[in-house]
mmCIF file of C-alpha atoms and ligand atoms in Angstrom:
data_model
loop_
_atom_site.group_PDB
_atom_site.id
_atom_site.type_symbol
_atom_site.label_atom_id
_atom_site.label_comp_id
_atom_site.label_asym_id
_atom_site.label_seq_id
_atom_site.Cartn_x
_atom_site.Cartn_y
_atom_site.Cartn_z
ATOM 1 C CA UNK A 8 0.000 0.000 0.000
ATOM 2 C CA UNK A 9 1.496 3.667 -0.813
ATOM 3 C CA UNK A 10 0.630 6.709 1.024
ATOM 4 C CA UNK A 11 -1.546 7.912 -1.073
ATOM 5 C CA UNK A 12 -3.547 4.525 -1.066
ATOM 6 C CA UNK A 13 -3.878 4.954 3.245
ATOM 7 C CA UNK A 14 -4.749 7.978 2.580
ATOM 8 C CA UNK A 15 -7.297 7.076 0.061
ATOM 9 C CA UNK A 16 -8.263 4.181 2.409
ATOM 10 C CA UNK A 17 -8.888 6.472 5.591
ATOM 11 C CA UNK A 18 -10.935 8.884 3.499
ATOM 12 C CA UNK A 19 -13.115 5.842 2.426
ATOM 13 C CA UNK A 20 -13.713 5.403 6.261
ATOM 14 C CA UNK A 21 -14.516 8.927 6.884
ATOM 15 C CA UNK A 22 -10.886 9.789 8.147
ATOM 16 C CA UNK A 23 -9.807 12.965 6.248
ATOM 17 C CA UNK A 24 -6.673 14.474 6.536
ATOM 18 C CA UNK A 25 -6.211 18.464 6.645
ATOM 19 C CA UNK A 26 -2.974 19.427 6.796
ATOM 20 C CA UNK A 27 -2.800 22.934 8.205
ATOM 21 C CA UNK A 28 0.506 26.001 8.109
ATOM 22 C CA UNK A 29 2.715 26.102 11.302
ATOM 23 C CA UNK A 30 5.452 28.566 11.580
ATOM 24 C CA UNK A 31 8.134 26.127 12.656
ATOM 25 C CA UNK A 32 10.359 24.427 10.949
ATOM 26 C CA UNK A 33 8.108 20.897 10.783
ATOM 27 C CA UNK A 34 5.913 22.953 8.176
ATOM 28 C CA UNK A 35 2.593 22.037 7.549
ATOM 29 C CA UNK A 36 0.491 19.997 10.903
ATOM 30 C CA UNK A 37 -1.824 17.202 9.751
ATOM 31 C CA UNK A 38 -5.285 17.110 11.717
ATOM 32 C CA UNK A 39 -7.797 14.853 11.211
ATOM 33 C CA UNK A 40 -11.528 15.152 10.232
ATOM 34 C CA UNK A 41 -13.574 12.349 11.493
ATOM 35 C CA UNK A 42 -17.048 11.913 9.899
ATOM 36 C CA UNK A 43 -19.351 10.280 12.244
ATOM 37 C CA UNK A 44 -21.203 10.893 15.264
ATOM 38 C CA UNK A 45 -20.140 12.597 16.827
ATOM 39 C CA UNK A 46 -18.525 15.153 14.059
ATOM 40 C CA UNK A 47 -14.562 14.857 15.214
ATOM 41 C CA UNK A 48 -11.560 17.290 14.739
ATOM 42 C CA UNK A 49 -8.094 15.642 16.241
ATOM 43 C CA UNK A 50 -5.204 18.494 16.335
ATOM 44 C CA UNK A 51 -5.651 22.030 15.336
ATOM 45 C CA UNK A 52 -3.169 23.723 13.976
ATOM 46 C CA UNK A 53 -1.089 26.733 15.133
ATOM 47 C CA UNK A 54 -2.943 29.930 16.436
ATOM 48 C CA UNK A 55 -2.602 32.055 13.047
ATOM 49 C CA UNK A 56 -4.740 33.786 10.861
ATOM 50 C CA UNK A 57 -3.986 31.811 7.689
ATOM 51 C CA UNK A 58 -4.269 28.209 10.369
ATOM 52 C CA UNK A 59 -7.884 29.219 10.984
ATOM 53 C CA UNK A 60 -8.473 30.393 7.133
ATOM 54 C CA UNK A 61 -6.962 27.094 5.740
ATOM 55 C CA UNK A 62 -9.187 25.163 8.516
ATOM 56 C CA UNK A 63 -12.449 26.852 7.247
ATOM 57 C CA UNK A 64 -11.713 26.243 3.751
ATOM 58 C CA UNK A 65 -10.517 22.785 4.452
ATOM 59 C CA UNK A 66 -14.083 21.963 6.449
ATOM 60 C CA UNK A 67 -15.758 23.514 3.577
ATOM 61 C CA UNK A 68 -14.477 20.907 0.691
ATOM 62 C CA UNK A 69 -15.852 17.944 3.492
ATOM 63 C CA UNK A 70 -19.368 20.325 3.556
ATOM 64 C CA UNK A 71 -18.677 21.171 7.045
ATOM 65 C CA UNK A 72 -18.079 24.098 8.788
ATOM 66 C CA UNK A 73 -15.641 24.979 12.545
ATOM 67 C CA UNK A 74 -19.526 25.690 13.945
ATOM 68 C CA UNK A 75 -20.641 22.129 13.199
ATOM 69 C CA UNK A 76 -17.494 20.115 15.304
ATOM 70 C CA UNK A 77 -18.824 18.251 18.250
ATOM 71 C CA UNK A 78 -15.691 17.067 19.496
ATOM 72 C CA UNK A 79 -12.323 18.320 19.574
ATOM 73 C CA UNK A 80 -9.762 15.711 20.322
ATOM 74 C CA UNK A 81 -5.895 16.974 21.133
ATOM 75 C CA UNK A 82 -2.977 14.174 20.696
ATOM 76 C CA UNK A 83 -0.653 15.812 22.653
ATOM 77 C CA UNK A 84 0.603 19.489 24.652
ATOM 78 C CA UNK A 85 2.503 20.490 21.281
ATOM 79 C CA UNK A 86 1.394 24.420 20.534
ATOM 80 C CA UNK A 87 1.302 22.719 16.734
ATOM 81 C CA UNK A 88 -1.346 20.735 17.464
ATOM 82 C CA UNK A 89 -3.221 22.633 19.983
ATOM 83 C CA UNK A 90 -3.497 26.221 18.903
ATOM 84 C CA UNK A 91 -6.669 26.726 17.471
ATOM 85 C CA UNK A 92 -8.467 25.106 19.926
ATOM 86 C CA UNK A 93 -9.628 27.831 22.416
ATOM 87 C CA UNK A 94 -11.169 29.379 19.097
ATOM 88 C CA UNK A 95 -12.542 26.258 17.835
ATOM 89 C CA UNK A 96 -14.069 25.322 21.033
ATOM 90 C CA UNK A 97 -15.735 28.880 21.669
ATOM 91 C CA UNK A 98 -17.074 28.906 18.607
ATOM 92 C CA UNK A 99 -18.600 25.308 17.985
ATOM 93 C CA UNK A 100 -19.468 24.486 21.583
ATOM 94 C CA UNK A 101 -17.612 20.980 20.752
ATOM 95 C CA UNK A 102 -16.031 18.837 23.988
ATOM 96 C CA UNK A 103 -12.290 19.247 24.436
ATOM 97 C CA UNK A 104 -10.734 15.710 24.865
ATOM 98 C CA UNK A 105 -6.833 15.088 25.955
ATOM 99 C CA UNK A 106 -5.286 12.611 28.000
ATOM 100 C CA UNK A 107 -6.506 13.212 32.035
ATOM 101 C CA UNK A 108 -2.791 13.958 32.681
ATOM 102 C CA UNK A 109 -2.416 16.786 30.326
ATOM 103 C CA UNK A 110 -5.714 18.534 31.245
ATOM 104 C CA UNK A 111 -3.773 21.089 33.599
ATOM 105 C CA UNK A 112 -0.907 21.670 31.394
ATOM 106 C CA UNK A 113 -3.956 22.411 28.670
ATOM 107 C CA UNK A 114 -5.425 24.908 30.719
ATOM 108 C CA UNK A 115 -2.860 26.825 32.035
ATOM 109 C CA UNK A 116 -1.194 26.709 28.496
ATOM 110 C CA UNK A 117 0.865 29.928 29.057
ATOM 111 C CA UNK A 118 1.979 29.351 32.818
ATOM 112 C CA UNK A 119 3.131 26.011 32.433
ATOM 113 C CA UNK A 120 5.357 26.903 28.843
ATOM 114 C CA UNK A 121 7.246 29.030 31.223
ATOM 115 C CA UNK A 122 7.878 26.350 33.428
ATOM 116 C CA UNK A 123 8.843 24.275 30.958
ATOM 117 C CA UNK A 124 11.246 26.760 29.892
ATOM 118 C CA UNK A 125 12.934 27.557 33.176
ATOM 119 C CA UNK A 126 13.255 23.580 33.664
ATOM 120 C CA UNK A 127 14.928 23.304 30.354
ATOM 121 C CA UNK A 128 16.967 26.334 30.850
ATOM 122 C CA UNK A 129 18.422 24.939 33.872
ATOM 123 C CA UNK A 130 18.938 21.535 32.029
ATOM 124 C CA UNK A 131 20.541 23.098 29.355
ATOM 125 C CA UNK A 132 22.816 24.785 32.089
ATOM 126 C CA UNK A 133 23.751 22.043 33.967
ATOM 127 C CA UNK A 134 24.826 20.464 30.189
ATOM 128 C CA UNK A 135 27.337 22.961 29.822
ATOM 129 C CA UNK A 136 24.941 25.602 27.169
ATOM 130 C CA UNK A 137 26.370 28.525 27.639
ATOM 131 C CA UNK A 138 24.071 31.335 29.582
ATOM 132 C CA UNK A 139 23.876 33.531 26.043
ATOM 133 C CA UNK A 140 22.816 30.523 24.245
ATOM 134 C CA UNK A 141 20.249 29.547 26.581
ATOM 135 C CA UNK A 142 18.379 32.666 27.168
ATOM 136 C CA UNK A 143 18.571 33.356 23.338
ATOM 137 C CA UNK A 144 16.552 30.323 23.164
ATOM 138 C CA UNK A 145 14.325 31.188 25.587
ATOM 139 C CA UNK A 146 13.446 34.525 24.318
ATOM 140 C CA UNK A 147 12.837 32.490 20.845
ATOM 141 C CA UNK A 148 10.252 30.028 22.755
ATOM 142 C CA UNK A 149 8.262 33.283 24.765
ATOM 143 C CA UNK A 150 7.900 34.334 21.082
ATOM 144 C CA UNK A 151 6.566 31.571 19.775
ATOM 145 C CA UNK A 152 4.066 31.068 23.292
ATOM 146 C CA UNK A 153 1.127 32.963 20.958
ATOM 147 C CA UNK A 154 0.531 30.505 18.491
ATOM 148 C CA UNK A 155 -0.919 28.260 21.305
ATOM 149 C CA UNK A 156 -3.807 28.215 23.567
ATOM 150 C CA UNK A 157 -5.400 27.448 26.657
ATOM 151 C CA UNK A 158 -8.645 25.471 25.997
ATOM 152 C CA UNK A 159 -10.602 24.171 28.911
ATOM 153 C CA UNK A 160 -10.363 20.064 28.822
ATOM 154 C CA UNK A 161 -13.896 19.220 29.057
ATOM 155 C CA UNK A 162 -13.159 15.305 27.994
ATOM 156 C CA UNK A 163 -10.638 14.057 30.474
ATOM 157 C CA UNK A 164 -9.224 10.697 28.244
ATOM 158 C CA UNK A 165 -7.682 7.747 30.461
ATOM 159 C CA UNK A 166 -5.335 5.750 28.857
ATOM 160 C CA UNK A 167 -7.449 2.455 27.757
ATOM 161 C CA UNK A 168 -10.582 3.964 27.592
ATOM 162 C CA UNK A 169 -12.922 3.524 24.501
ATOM 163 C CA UNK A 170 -14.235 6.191 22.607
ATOM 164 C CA UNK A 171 -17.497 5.065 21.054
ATOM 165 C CA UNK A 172 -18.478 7.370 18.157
ATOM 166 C CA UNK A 173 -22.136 6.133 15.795
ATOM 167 C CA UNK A 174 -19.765 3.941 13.298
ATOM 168 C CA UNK A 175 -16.555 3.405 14.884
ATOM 169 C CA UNK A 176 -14.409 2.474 18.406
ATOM 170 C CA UNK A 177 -11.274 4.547 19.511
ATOM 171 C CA UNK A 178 -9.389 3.311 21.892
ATOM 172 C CA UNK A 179 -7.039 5.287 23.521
ATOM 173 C CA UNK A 180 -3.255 4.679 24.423
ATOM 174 C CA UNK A 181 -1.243 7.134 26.284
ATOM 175 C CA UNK A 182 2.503 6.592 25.017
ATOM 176 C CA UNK A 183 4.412 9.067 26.387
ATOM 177 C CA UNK A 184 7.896 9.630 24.834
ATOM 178 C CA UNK A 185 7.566 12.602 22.314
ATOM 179 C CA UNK A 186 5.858 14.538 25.062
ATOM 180 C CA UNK A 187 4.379 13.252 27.969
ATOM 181 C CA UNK A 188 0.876 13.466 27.078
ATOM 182 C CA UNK A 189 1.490 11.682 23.646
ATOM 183 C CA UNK A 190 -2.134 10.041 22.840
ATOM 184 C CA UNK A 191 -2.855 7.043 20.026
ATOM 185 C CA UNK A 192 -6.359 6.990 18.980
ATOM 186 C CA UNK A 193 -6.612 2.985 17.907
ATOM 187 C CA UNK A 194 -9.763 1.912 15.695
ATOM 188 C CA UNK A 195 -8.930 -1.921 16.042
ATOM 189 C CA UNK A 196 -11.885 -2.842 13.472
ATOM 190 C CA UNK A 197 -10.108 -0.966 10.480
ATOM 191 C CA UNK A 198 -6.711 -1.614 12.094
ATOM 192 C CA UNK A 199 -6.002 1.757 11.651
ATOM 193 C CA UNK A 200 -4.216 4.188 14.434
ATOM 194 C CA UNK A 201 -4.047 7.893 14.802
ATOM 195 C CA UNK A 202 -0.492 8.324 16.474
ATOM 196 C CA UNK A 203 0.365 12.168 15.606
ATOM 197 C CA UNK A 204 3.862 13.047 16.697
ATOM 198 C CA UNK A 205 4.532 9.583 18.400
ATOM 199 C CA UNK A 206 5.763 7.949 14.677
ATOM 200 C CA UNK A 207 6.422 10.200 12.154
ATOM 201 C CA UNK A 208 7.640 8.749 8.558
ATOM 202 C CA UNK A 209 10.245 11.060 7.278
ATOM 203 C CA UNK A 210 11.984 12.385 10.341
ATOM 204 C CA UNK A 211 12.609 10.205 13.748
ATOM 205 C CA UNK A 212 10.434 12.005 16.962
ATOM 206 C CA UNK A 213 12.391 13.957 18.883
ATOM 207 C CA UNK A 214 12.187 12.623 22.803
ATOM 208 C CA UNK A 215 12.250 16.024 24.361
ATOM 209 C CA UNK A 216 13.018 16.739 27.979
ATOM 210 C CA UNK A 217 10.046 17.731 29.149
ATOM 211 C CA UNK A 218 9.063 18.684 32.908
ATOM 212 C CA UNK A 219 6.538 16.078 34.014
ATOM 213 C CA UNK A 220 3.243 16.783 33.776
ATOM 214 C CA UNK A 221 2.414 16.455 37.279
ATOM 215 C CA UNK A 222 4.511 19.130 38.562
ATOM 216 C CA UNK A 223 7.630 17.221 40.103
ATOM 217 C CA UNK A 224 11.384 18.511 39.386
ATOM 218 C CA UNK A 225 12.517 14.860 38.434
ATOM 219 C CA UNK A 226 13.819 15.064 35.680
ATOM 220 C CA UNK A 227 12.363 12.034 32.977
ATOM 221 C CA UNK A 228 13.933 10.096 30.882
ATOM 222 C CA UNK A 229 12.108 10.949 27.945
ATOM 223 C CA UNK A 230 14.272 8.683 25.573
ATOM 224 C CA UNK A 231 13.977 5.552 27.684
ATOM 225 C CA UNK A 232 9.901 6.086 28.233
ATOM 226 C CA UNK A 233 9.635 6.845 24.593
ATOM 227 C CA UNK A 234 11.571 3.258 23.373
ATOM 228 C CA UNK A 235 8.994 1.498 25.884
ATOM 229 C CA UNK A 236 6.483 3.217 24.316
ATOM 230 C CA UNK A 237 7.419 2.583 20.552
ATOM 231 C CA UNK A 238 7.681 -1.101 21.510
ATOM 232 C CA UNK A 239 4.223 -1.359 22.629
ATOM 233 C CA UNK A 240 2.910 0.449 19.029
ATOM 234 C CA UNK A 241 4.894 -2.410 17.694
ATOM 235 C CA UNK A 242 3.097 -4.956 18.547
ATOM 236 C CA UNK A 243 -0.493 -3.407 17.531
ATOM 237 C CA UNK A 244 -1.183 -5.115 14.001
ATOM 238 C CA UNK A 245 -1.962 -1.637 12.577
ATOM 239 C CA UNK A 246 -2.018 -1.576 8.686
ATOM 240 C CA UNK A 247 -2.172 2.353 8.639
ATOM 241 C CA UNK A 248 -0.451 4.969 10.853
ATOM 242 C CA UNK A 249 -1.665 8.376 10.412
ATOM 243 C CA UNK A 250 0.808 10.645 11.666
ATOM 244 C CA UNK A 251 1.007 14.273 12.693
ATOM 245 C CA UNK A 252 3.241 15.671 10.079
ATOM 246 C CA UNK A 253 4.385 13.879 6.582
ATOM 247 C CA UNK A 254 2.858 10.736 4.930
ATOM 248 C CA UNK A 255 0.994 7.716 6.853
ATOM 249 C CA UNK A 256 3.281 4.954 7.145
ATOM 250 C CA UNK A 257 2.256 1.360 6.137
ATOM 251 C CA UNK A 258 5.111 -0.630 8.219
ATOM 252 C CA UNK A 259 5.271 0.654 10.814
ATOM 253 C CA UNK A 260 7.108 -2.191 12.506
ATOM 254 C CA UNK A 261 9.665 -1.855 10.077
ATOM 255 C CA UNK A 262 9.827 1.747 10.607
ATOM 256 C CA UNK A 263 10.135 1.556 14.336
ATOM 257 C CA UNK A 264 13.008 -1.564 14.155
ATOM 258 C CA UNK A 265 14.639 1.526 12.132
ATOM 259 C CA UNK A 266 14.276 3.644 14.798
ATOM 260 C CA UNK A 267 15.312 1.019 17.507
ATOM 261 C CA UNK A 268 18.674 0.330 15.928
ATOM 262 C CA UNK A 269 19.298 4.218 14.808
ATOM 263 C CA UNK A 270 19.279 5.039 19.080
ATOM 264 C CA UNK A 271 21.562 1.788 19.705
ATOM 265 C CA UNK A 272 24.115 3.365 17.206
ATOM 266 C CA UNK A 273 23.682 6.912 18.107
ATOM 267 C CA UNK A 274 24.262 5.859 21.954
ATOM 268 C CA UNK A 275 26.908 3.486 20.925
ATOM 269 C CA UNK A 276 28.676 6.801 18.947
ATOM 270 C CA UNK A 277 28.344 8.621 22.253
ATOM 271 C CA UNK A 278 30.038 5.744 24.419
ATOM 272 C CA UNK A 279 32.927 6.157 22.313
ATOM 273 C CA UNK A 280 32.969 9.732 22.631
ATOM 274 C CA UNK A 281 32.972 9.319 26.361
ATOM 275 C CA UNK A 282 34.944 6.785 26.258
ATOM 276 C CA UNK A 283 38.090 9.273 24.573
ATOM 277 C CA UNK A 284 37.261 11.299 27.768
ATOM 278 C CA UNK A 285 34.719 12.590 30.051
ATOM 279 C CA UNK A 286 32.486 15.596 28.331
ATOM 280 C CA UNK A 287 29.815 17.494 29.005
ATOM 281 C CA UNK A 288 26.554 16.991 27.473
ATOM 282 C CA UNK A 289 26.898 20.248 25.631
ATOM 283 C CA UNK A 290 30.389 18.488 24.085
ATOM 284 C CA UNK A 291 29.029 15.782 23.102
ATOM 285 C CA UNK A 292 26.184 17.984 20.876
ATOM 286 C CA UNK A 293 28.995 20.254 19.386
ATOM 287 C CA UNK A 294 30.695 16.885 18.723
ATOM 288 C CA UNK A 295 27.867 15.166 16.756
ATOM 289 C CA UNK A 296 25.831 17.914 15.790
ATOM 290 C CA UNK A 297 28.362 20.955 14.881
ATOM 291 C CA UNK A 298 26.757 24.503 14.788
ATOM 292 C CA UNK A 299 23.421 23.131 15.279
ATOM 293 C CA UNK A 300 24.042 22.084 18.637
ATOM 294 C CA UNK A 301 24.097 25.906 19.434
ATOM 295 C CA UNK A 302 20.835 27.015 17.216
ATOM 296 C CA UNK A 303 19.100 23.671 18.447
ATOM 297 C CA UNK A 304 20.414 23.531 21.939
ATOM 298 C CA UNK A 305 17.621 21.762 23.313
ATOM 299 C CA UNK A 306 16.843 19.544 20.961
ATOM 300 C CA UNK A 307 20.423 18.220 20.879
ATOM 301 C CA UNK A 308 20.507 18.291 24.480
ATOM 302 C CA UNK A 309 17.336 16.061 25.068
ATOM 303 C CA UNK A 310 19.165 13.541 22.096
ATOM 304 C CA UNK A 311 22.467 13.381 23.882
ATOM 305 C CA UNK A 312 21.334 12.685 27.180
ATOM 306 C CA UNK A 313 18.521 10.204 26.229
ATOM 307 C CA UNK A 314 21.249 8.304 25.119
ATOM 308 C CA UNK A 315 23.255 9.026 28.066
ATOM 309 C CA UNK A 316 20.482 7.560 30.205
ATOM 310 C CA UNK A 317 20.192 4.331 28.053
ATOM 311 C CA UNK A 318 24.350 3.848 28.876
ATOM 312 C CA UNK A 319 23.607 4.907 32.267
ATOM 313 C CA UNK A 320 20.985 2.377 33.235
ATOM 314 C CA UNK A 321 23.217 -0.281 31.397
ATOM 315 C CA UNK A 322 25.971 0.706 33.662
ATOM 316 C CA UNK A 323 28.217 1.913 30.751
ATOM 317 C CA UNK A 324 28.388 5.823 31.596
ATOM 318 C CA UNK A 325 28.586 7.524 34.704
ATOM 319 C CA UNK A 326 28.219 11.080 35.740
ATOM 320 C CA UNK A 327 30.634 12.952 37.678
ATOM 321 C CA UNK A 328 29.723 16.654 38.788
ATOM 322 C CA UNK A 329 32.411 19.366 37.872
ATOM 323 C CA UNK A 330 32.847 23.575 38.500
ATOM 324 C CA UNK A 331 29.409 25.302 38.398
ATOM 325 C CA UNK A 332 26.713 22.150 38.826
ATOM 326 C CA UNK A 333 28.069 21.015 35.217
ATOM 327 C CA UNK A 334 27.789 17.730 34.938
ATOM 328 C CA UNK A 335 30.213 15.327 32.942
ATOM 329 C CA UNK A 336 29.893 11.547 31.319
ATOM 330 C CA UNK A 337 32.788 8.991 31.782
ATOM 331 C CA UNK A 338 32.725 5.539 30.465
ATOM 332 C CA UNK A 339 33.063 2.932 33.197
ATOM 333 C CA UNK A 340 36.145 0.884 32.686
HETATM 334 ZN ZN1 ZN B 427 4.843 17.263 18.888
#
């Protein structure tokens, strides 16, 4: 089956795909369009003039309009996916569903990015960033705070639950990894799944370090959770994945074996690094990564140590704490 035919194939199912602008680099965000009973929207879109225009027109080649949604359901706390919802909910009256866990985050959309931007500052600190570095980033992530939203969960989703719309069954699965409020819609019947940001075709998700979503300063590791996580999607006997940006992918067990053996090389690169001698974190970026480690110090950040974690827990690494609460790796002889 080819892309286009899953795409064709959802569509014959009711599942259409609208594929909205972002801002960011990912480009375009696919949502969904459910027809059935109720009338379902998953993802949004960014908070932008042209997202809502595209939106409208989109609705309007499917006959429908942003006034007839009933429900609204959000895959994950990504301001990609969630920032047309405040409008779309005011205006259509439809429920808000997310995962139970990300309900608070939802809601206090603005309060919490700042949060998550001090706890990543300090992260990124403690990795060696340099200060100038880090609060250029942050300044970057304020600006980008008004594309999202802050719509009121009125759904709460727990992880197993069955959605029952007229023609269809949606189970949901809560696979954290991506964020940690990642949620697979799974219709069983048509073994198709809805998995957004969790598997993407072209590009391999980024497991970002994200501050828990129930307040506490541990710090997760996002890399580890999200292998767990990618194991369990293995084993669903899903013919389609429809993802949250790019093409649906049609092996999606192949795809994630991909995956699997890309993070045993990558942390297997980063032993070796370590193993020449200890480095920081922020070392080990410049060392794979090159000038992007600097204009993508997060993202790089989150990569290197979700690999340091997976040499950690295997006993490989260890950390030793230097000048300034910087922390470095050593391989264990
Ligand atoms: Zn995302």
């Amino acid at each position: 089956m080819t892309p286009e035919e899953a795409l064709e194939r959802a569509a014959g199912v009711g599942i259409h795909t609208l594929r909205l602008p972002t801002p960011f680099m990912i480009g375009r965000v696919n949502t969904y369009l459910i027809e059935d009973d109720p009338l379902t929207l998953i993802d949004t879109g960014a908070n932008s003039g042209k997202g809502l225009d595209e939106l409208e027109q989109q609705l309007g080649e499917h006959g429908r309009s942003i006034e007839d949604l009933e429900l609204l359901i959000l895959t994950h706390q990504h301001i990609d996916h969630i920032g047309l919802a405040e409008i779309i909910a005011s205006r259509s009256g439809a429920e808000v569903a997310a995962i139970d866990a990300a309900a608070g985050f939802l809601e206090n959309f603005g309060e919490d990015t700042e949060r998550d931007d001090q706890f990543a500052a300090s992260l990124m600190l403690s990795q060696g960033v340099p200060e100038d570095v880090v609060t250029a980033l942050q300044t970057v992530s304020r600006s980008f705070r008004a594309w999202g939203s802050r719509p009121k969960v009125t759904r709460p989703l727990r992880d197993g639950e069955v959605l029952e719309l007229r023609d269809r069954s949606l189970e949901v699965q809560h696979r954290p990894g991506h964020s940690p409020s990642d949620t697979l819609l799974w219709d069983a019947d048509r073994r198709i799944l809805i998995a957004a940001d969790h598997l993407i075709a072209h590009i391999s998700s980024n497991a970002l370090i994200t501050r828990p979503l129930d307040g506490s300063a541990e710090r997760p590791q996002a890399l580890v959770t999200y292998i767990e996580s990618m194991r369990r999607t293995r084993e669903l006997p899903a013919e389609i994945v429809l993802s949250g940006h790019g093409e649906p992918i049609t092996d999606h067990v192949a795809l994630i074996d991909e995956r699997l053996e890309r993070h045993r090389q990558r942390a297997e690169k980063i032993h070796e690094l370590v193993a020449e001698r200890p480095r920081t974190g922020y070392e080990l970026a410049q060392a794979l990564w090159g000038n992007v480690a600097v204009t993508q110090a997060f993202l790089t950040i989150s990569e290197v140590i979700g690999h340091l974690d997976l040499l950690i827990n295997d006993g490989r690494v260890r950390e030793l704490s230097g000048e300034n609460g910087v922390v470095r790796y050593e391989a264990v002889p």
